[in-house]
Short mmCIF file of N, CA and C in Angstrom, two decimals:
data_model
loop_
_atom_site.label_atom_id
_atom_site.label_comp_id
_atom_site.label_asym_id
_atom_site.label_seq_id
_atom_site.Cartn_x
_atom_site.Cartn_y
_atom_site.Cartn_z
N UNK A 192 41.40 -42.33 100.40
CA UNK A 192 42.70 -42.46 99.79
C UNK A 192 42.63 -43.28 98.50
N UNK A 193 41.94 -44.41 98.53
CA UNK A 193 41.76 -45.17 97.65
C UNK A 193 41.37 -44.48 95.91
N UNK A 194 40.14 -43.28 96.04
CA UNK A 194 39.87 -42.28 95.04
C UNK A 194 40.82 -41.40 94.52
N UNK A 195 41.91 -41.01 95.52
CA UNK A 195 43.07 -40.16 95.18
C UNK A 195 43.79 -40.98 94.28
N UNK A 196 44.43 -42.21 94.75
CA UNK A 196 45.69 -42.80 94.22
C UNK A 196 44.50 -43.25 92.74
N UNK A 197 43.54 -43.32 92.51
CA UNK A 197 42.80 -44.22 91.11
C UNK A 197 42.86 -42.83 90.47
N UNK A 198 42.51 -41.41 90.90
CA UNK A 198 42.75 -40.70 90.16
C UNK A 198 43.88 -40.05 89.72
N UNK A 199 45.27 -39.90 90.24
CA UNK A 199 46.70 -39.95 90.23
C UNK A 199 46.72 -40.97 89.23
N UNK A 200 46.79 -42.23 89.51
CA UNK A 200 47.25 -43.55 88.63
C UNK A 200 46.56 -42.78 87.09
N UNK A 201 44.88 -42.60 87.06
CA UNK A 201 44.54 -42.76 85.90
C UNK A 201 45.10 -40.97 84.69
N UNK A 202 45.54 -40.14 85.86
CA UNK A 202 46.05 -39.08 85.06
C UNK A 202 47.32 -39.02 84.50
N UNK A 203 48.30 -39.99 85.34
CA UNK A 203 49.37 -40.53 84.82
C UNK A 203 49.51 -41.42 83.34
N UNK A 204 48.52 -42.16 83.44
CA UNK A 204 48.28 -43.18 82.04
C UNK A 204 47.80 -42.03 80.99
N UNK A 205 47.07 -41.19 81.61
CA UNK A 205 46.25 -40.53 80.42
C UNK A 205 47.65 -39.48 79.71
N UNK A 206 48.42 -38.80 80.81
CA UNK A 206 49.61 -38.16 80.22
C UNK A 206 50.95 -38.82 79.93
N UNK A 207 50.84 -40.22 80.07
CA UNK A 207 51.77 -41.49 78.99
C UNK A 207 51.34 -41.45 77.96
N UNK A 208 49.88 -41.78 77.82
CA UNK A 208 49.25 -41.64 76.51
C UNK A 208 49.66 -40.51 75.79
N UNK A 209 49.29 -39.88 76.11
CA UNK A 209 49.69 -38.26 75.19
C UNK A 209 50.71 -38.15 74.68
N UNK A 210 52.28 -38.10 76.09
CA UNK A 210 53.27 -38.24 75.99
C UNK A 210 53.66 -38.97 74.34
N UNK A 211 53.45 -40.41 74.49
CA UNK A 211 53.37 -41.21 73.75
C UNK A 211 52.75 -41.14 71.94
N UNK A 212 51.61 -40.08 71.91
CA UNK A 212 50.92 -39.62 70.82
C UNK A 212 52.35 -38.67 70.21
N UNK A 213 52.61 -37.76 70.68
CA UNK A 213 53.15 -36.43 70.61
C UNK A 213 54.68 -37.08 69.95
N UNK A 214 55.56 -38.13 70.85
CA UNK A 214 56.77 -38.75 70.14
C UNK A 214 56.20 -39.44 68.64
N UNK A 215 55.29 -40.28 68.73
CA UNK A 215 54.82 -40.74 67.78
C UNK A 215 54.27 -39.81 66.05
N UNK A 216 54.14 -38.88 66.92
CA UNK A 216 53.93 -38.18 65.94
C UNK A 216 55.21 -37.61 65.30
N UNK A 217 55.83 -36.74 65.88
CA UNK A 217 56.90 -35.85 65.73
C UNK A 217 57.59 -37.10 64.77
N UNK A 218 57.56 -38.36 65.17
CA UNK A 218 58.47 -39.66 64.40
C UNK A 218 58.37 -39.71 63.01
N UNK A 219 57.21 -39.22 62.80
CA UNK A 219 56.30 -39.66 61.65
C UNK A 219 56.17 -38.57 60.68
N UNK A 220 55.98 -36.92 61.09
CA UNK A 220 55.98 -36.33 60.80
C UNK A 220 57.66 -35.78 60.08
N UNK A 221 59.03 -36.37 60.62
CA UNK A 221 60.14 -36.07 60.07
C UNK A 221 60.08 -37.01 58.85
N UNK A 222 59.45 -37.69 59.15
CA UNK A 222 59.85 -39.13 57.98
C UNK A 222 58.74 -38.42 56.61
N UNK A 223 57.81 -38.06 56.52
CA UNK A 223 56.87 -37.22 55.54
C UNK A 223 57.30 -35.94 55.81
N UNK A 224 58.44 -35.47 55.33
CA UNK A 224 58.42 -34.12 55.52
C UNK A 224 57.90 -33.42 53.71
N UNK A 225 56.95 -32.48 54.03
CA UNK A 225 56.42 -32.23 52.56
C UNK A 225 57.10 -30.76 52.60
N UNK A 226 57.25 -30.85 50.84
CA UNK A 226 57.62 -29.77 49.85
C UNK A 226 57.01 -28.49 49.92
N UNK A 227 57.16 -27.58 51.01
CA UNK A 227 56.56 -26.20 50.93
C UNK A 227 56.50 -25.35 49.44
N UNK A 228 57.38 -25.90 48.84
CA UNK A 228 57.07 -24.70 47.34
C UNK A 228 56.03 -25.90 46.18
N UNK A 229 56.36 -27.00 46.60
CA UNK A 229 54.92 -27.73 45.55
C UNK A 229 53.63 -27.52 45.98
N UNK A 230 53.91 -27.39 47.37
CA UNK A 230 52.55 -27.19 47.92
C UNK A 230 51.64 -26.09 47.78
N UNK A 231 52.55 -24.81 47.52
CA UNK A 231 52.47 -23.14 47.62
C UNK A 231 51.27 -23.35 46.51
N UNK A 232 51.26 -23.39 45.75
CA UNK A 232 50.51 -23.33 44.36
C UNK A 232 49.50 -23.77 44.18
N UNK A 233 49.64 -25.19 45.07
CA UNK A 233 47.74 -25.92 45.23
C UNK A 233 47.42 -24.96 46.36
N UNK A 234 47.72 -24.66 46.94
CA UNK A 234 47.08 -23.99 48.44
C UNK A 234 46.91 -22.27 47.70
N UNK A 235 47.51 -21.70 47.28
CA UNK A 235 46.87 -20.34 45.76
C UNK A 235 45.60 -21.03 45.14
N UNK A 236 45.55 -22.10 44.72
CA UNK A 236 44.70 -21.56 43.88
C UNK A 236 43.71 -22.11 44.28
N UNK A 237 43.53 -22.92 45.38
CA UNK A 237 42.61 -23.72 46.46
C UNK A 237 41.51 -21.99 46.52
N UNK A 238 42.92 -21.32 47.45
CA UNK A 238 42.05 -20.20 47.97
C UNK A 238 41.25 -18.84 46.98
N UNK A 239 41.98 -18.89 45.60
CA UNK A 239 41.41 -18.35 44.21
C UNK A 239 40.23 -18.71 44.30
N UNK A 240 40.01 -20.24 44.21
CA UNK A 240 38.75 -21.29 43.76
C UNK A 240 37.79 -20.24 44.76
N UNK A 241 38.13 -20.76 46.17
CA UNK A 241 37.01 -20.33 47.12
C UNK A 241 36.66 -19.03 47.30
N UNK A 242 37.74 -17.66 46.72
CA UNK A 242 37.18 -16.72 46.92
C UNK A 242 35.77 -15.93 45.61
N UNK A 243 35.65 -17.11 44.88
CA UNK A 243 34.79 -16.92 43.23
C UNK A 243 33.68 -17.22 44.47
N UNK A 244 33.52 -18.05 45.59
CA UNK A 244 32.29 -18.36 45.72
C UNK A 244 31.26 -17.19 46.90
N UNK A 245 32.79 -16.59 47.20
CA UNK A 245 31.90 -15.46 48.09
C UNK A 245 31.74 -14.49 47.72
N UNK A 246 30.49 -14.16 47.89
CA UNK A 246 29.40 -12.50 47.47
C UNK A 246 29.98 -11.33 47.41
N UNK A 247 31.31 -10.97 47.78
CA UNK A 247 31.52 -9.39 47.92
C UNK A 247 31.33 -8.27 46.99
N UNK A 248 31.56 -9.30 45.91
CA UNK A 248 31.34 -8.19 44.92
C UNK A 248 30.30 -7.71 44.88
N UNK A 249 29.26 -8.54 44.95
CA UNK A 249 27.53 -7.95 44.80
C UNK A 249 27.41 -7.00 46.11
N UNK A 250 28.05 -7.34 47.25
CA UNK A 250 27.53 -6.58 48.62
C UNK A 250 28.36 -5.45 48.07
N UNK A 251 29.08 -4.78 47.52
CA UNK A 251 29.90 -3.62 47.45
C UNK A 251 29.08 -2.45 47.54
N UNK A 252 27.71 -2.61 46.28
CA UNK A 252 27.04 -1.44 46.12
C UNK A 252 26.17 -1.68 46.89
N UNK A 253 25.05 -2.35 47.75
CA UNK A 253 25.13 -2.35 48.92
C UNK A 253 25.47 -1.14 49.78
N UNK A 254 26.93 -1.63 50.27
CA UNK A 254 27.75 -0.98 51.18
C UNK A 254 27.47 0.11 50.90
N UNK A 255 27.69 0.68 49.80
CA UNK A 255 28.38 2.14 49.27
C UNK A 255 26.60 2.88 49.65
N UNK A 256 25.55 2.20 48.99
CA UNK A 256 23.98 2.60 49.66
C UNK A 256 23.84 2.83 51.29
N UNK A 257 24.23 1.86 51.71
CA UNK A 257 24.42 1.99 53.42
C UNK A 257 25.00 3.43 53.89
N UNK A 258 26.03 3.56 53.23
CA UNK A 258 27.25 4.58 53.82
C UNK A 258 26.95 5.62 53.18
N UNK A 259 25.99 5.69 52.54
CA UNK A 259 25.21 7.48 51.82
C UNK A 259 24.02 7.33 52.40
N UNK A 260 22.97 6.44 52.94
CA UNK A 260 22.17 6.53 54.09
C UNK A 260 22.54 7.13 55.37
N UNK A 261 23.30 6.98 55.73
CA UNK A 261 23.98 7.22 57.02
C UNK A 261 24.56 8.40 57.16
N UNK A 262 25.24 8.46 56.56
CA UNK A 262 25.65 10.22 55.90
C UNK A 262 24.21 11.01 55.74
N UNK A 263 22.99 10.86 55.43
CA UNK A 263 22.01 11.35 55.47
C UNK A 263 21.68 11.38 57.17
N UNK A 264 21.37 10.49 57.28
CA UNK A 264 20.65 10.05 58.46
C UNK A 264 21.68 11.02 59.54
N UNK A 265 22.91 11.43 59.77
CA UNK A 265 23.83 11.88 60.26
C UNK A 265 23.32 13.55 60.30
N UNK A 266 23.06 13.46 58.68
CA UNK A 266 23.04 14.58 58.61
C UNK A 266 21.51 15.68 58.91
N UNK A 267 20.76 14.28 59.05
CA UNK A 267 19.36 15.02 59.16
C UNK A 267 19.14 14.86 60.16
N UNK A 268 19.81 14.32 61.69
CA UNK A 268 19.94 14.45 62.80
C UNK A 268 20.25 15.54 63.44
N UNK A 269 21.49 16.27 62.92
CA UNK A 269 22.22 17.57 63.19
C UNK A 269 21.32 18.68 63.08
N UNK A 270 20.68 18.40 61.94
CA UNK A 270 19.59 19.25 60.98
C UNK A 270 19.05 19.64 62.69
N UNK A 271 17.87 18.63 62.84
CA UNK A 271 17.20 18.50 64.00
C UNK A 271 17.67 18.94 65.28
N UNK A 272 18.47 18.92 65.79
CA UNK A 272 19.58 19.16 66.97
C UNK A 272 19.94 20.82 66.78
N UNK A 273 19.72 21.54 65.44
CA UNK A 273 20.09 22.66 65.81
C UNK A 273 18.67 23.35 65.99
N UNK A 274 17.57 23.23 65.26
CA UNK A 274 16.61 23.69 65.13
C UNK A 274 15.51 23.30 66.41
N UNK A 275 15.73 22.49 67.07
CA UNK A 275 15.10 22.11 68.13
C UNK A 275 16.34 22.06 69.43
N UNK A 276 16.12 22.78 70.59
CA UNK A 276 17.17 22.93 71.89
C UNK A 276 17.23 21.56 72.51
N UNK A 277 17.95 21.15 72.83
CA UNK A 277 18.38 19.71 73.59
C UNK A 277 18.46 19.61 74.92
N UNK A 278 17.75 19.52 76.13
CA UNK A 278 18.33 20.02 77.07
C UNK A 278 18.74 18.37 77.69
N UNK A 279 19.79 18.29 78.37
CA UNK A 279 20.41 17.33 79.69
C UNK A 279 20.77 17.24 80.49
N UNK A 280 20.21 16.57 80.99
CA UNK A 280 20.49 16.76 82.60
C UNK A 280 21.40 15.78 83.15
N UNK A 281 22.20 15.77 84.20
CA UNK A 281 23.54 15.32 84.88
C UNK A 281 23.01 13.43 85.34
#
């Protein structure tokens, strides 16, 4: 019994605590309430900045090589599949 009530007691404190985080916050958070349209504009061009740093452009032609491989490879499969019989079994 003694293990029950220490673990009861200590899940109680732990969800005061929380309790306690969560008012505290919400308190704090009305009192700083920030400017969604000043903000709009750093957060644009934040994500402008970061999209200069990723590769897509270079992977494009790439891609476009991949996807005319494959189209080959598709197609020289079929090739094969008619000219040679397939047999399967259940």
């Amino acid at each position: 019994m003694g293990m029950r009530n220490y673990k009861l007691s200590h899940g109680t404190m732990m969800l005061e605590g929380l309790i306690g985080y969560f008012r505290a916050y919400r308190s704090n958070s009305n009192s700083k309430m920030v400017d969604l349209k000043k903000l709009r504009p750093m957060i644009q061009k934040r994500i402008e900045n970061r999209a200069k740093d990723y590769p897509v452009i270079a992977i494009v032609p790439v891609a476009q090589d991949v996807l005319k491989a494959r189209t080959l490879l598709y197609q020289g499969v079929s090739t094969l599949l008619q000219l040679f019989p397939l047999w399967a079994c259940k």
